[in-house]
């Protein structure tokens, strides 16, 4: 119940007058293209004759939320891992390109892997703040994105939209020759966006004419430079020595042949030979802890590990990467196969993170998938040893005094002779040979 005093009556009339002026302002702002309020409804104004309560205006919906359209945001370089300080930018998009939310705008190639930078929202690339191939650190501004905008489409050319000209009849002989119409002015060539030109691995040179000799130069990417640096450091630091042996793959072949279908049905992954060698390496590393150890060159100490993290070398178009399978000593064949498949899939999709490759106490490199028969791998520092697998070939071997044809594989162990003696190295390799040739050794704990 409102008071009937003249003072309250005058105050109420002033409030209603101010509300009417605010309504006029809001209407003008809305018609100018800036939506400030949503749904303001007033009853038909009537004279303010007190005391009738029906003459009081009612305001139903009133919101002050603003729509920030065409907002420009600056996207920065994501933070790198502790062991990575900088990277090179490779742009996937150009200025003016439309992007959707989470679409990759650029990749930052570091020493170990590539980091994808997605768009935080849908919009249009407003400006690239770093040139293609430029070096960036964590937190460096990369590009500006106008959120919610849409790239303007180029107008179709007249030549494409114009209907085909109708067939013209030849003029009578007496008529003068018709002057041909002037050709339409040439359309300006549309510049090719940077996103259309994507750096790839050097394409083979076109076939040259006989007797013509040519060459091309391609800049080394950061990953290849880092690989070269680490391998040279290994040669300069480690006293590398390699020992060899051969493995009869008959039993593991038969095991895989008998159980591969049931294994696939139960674990939803194929049974390969890699899991046998990874498990055998973990078994041998526990048996020979010196191979799983490392020299701390700063403190001049030997660091022994009671866990086994095996790096598996994977070849990618950009270079060799070594993702790590951790705590292999606690895993069975199915766990190892699933881990290898998951890491291989991430490597093929270029989704490996630095954390996937940090650490590792031992490395296995399988050159046999490319048909290698024999080779000496190089240690992956700061590790102390690496196992090299090679191709499986049928060869004649002596079995119980008879010559038989068996599927054989040469294996090589390169080790740091500063830490590992020949006795440990040979014993380690023979342990791997024993486990792969007869996996029942694992069940017996031998």
GROMACS .gro file of N, CA and C in nm, residues 6 163 313 397:
model
   12
    6UNK      N    1   0.165   1.387  -0.051
    6UNK     CA    2   0.207   1.453  -0.177
    6UNK      C    3   0.354   1.430  -0.205
  163UNK      N    4   2.666  -1.658  -6.873
  163UNK     CA    5   2.613  -1.772  -6.949
  163UNK      C    6   2.687  -1.787  -7.080
  313UNK      N    7   6.239  -4.716  -3.042
  313UNK     CA    8   6.266  -4.625  -3.153
  313UNK      C    9   6.156  -4.638  -3.259
  397UNK      N   10   7.109  -7.388  -4.012
  397UNK     CA   11   7.177  -7.390  -3.882
  397UNK      C   12   7.189  -7.535  -3.836
   0.00000   0.00000   0.00000
